[in-house]
CSV table of C-alpha atoms in Angstrom, one decimal:
chain,number,residue,atom,x,y,z
A,1,MET,CA,-45.2,-22.5,-26.0
A,2,THR,CA,-44.9,-25.8,-27.9
A,3,PHE,CA,-43.5,-28.9,-26.4
A,4,ALA,CA,-43.0,-30.6,-29.8
A,5,MET,CA,-39.5,-31.7,-30.5
A,6,SER,CA,-37.5,-30.5,-33.5
A,7,PRO,CA,-37.0,-33.1,-36.3
A,8,THR,CA,-33.4,-33.6,-35.1
A,9,ASP,CA,-34.4,-34.0,-31.4
A,10,ARG,CA,-37.2,-36.5,-32.2
A,11,GLU,CA,-34.9,-38.6,-34.3
A,12,THR,CA,-32.2,-38.5,-31.7
A,13,PHE,CA,-34.8,-39.5,-29.0
A,14,LEU,CA,-35.9,-42.5,-31.2
A,15,THR,CA,-32.3,-43.8,-31.4
A,16,GLY,CA,-32.3,-44.2,-27.6
A,17,VAL,CA,-33.1,-47.5,-26.0
A,18,HIS,CA,-36.8,-47.5,-25.2
A,19,VAL,CA,-39.3,-50.3,-25.3
A,20,GLY,CA,-41.5,-49.3,-28.2
A,21,VAL,CA,-45.3,-49.7,-28.3
A,22,LEU,CA,-46.4,-50.9,-31.7
A,23,SER,CA,-50.0,-50.5,-32.9
A,24,VAL,CA,-51.4,-52.0,-36.0
A,25,GLU,CA,-54.9,-52.3,-37.4
A,26,ASP,CA,-56.9,-55.3,-36.2
A,27,PRO,CA,-60.2,-55.4,-38.1
A,28,GLY,CA,-63.2,-55.8,-36.0
A,29,HIS,CA,-61.3,-54.8,-32.8
A,30,GLY,CA,-59.3,-51.9,-31.5
A,31,PRO,CA,-55.7,-51.8,-32.8
A,32,LEU,CA,-53.3,-54.6,-31.8
A,33,THR,CA,-51.0,-52.8,-29.4
A,34,VAL,CA,-47.9,-54.5,-28.1
A,35,PRO,CA,-44.5,-53.7,-26.6
A,36,VAL,CA,-41.6,-54.3,-28.9
A,37,TRP,CA,-37.8,-53.9,-29.3
A,38,TYR,CA,-37.0,-51.7,-32.2
A,39,ALA,CA,-33.9,-50.2,-34.0
A,40,TYR,CA,-33.7,-46.8,-35.6
A,41,GLU,CA,-31.0,-44.6,-37.1
A,42,PRO,CA,-31.8,-41.0,-38.1
A,43,GLY,CA,-33.1,-40.8,-41.6
A,44,GLY,CA,-33.7,-44.5,-41.8
A,45,THR,CA,-36.5,-47.0,-41.1
A,46,VAL,CA,-37.9,-48.2,-37.8
A,47,ASP,CA,-37.1,-51.9,-37.6
A,48,VAL,CA,-39.1,-54.4,-35.6
A,49,ILE,CA,-38.4,-58.2,-35.5
A,50,THR,CA,-41.1,-60.7,-34.7
A,51,ALA,CA,-42.0,-64.4,-35.4
A,52,ARG,CA,-43.2,-65.0,-38.9
A,53,GLY,CA,-46.3,-66.8,-37.7
A,54,SER,CA,-47.3,-64.4,-34.9
A,55,VAL,CA,-50.5,-62.5,-34.8
A,56,LYS,CA,-48.4,-59.3,-34.9
A,57,ALA,CA,-46.7,-60.4,-38.2
A,58,ARG,CA,-50.0,-61.4,-39.8
A,59,ARG,CA,-51.6,-58.0,-38.8
A,60,LEU,CA,-48.6,-56.1,-40.0
A,61,GLY,CA,-48.6,-57.9,-43.3
A,62,ALA,CA,-52.3,-57.3,-43.9
A,63,ALA,CA,-52.3,-53.7,-42.8
A,64,GLY,CA,-49.1,-52.7,-44.6
A,65,ARG,CA,-48.4,-49.9,-42.1
A,66,PHE,CA,-48.1,-49.4,-38.3
A,67,SER,CA,-47.4,-46.9,-35.6
A,68,LEU,CA,-44.7,-47.0,-32.9
A,69,CYS,CA,-44.5,-44.9,-29.7
A,70,ALA,CA,-41.4,-44.6,-27.5
A,71,GLN,CA,-41.4,-42.7,-24.2
A,72,ASP,CA,-39.4,-41.7,-21.2
A,73,GLU,CA,-41.1,-43.0,-18.1
A,74,ALA,CA,-39.5,-40.6,-15.7
A,75,ALA,CA,-40.1,-36.9,-15.4
A,76,PRO,CA,-39.7,-34.7,-17.3
A,77,TYR,CA,-41.8,-36.9,-19.6
A,78,SER,CA,-41.3,-37.1,-23.3
A,79,TYR,CA,-42.3,-39.3,-26.2
A,80,VAL,CA,-42.0,-39.8,-29.9
A,81,SER,CA,-44.6,-41.4,-32.0
A,82,VAL,CA,-44.0,-42.4,-35.7
A,83,GLU,CA,-46.4,-43.8,-38.2
A,84,GLY,CA,-46.0,-45.0,-41.8
A,85,PRO,CA,-46.0,-47.7,-44.4
A,86,ILE,CA,-43.9,-50.9,-44.2
A,87,ALA,CA,-41.1,-50.2,-46.7
A,88,GLU,CA,-39.6,-53.6,-46.6
A,89,VAL,CA,-40.0,-57.1,-45.0
A,90,VAL,CA,-36.7,-58.8,-44.4
A,91,ASP,CA,-37.2,-62.6,-44.3
A,92,PRO,CA,-35.2,-64.3,-43.0
A,93,VAL,CA,-33.4,-62.0,-40.5
A,94,ALA,CA,-29.7,-62.3,-40.6
A,95,PRO,CA,-28.0,-63.5,-37.3
A,96,GLY,CA,-26.0,-60.2,-37.0
A,97,VAL,CA,-29.3,-58.2,-37.1
A,98,ARG,CA,-30.8,-60.3,-34.3
A,99,ARG,CA,-27.5,-60.0,-32.3
A,100,ALA,CA,-27.5,-56.2,-32.7
A,101,MET,CA,-31.0,-56.0,-31.4
A,102,ALA,CA,-30.4,-58.2,-28.5
A,103,TYR,CA,-27.2,-56.3,-27.6
A,104,ARG,CA,-29.1,-53.0,-27.9
A,105,TYR,CA,-31.6,-54.0,-25.3
A,106,LEU,CA,-29.7,-56.5,-23.1
A,107,GLY,CA,-26.0,-55.7,-23.4
A,108,ARG,CA,-23.5,-58.2,-24.7
A,109,GLU,CA,-23.5,-60.8,-21.9
A,110,VAL,CA,-27.2,-61.1,-21.3
A,111,GLY,CA,-27.8,-60.6,-25.1
A,112,ASP,CA,-25.6,-63.7,-25.8
A,113,LEU,CA,-27.7,-65.7,-23.2
A,114,TYR,CA,-30.9,-64.5,-24.9
A,115,LEU,CA,-29.7,-65.4,-28.3
A,116,ALA,CA,-28.7,-68.9,-27.1
A,117,ALA,CA,-32.0,-69.4,-25.4
A,118,THR,CA,-33.9,-68.3,-28.6
A,119,GLU,CA,-31.7,-70.0,-31.2
A,120,GLU,CA,-34.4,-72.5,-32.2
A,121,ASP,CA,-36.8,-69.6,-32.9
A,122,ALA,CA,-34.3,-67.6,-35.0
A,123,PRO,CA,-35.2,-69.1,-38.4
A,124,GLU,CA,-38.8,-68.0,-37.8
A,125,SER,CA,-37.8,-64.3,-37.4
A,126,VAL,CA,-39.0,-61.7,-39.8
A,127,MET,CA,-38.2,-57.9,-39.7
A,128,PHE,CA,-40.7,-55.2,-40.7
A,129,ARG,CA,-39.2,-51.9,-41.7
A,130,LEU,CA,-41.4,-48.8,-41.2
A,131,ALA,CA,-40.7,-45.7,-43.4
A,132,PRO,CA,-41.5,-42.8,-41.1
A,133,GLU,CA,-44.3,-40.7,-42.6
A,134,ARG,CA,-45.9,-38.9,-39.7
A,135,TRP,CA,-44.4,-37.9,-36.4
A,136,ARG,CA,-45.7,-36.7,-33.1
A,137,SER,CA,-43.6,-35.7,-30.1
A,138,THR,CA,-43.7,-34.0,-26.8
A,139,ASP,CA,-40.8,-33.0,-24.5
A,140,TYR,CA,-42.0,-31.6,-21.2
A,141,ALA,CA,-38.4,-30.6,-20.2
A,142,LYS,CA,-39.1,-27.5,-22.4
A,143,GLN,CA,-41.6,-26.5,-19.7
A,144,SER,CA,-38.9,-25.9,-17.2
A,145,GLY,CA,-36.2,-24.3,-19.3
């Protein structure tokens, strides 16, 4: 029995609200691995926003590719991992894109508070868009049914 998700199931899973774990090459060290908010629509790119001058942005720019893993932390456990090249760097990030990401993770009310609190940082935001190339997934719910 395989626990791998179908292409449709893994894409649907990735559209859910999960904190992603991004990994990118960090020469001379293990990969830089950090939690991130992300956005994804089936058939599209995996989009991550970060500060232009951050270590993460510098590593992403140098590597030209990254991996992202999203998981369910409650049983039955499942995850989707996706890896690929950076298809586009969006700089600057439009206010509506930042707002959509904040609302996705925090809802409208708290998202608006977050956006107000980070307004000074907004001009420093850059978005990296990963083109999915390689997928891995597991859904342990398949074990019970």
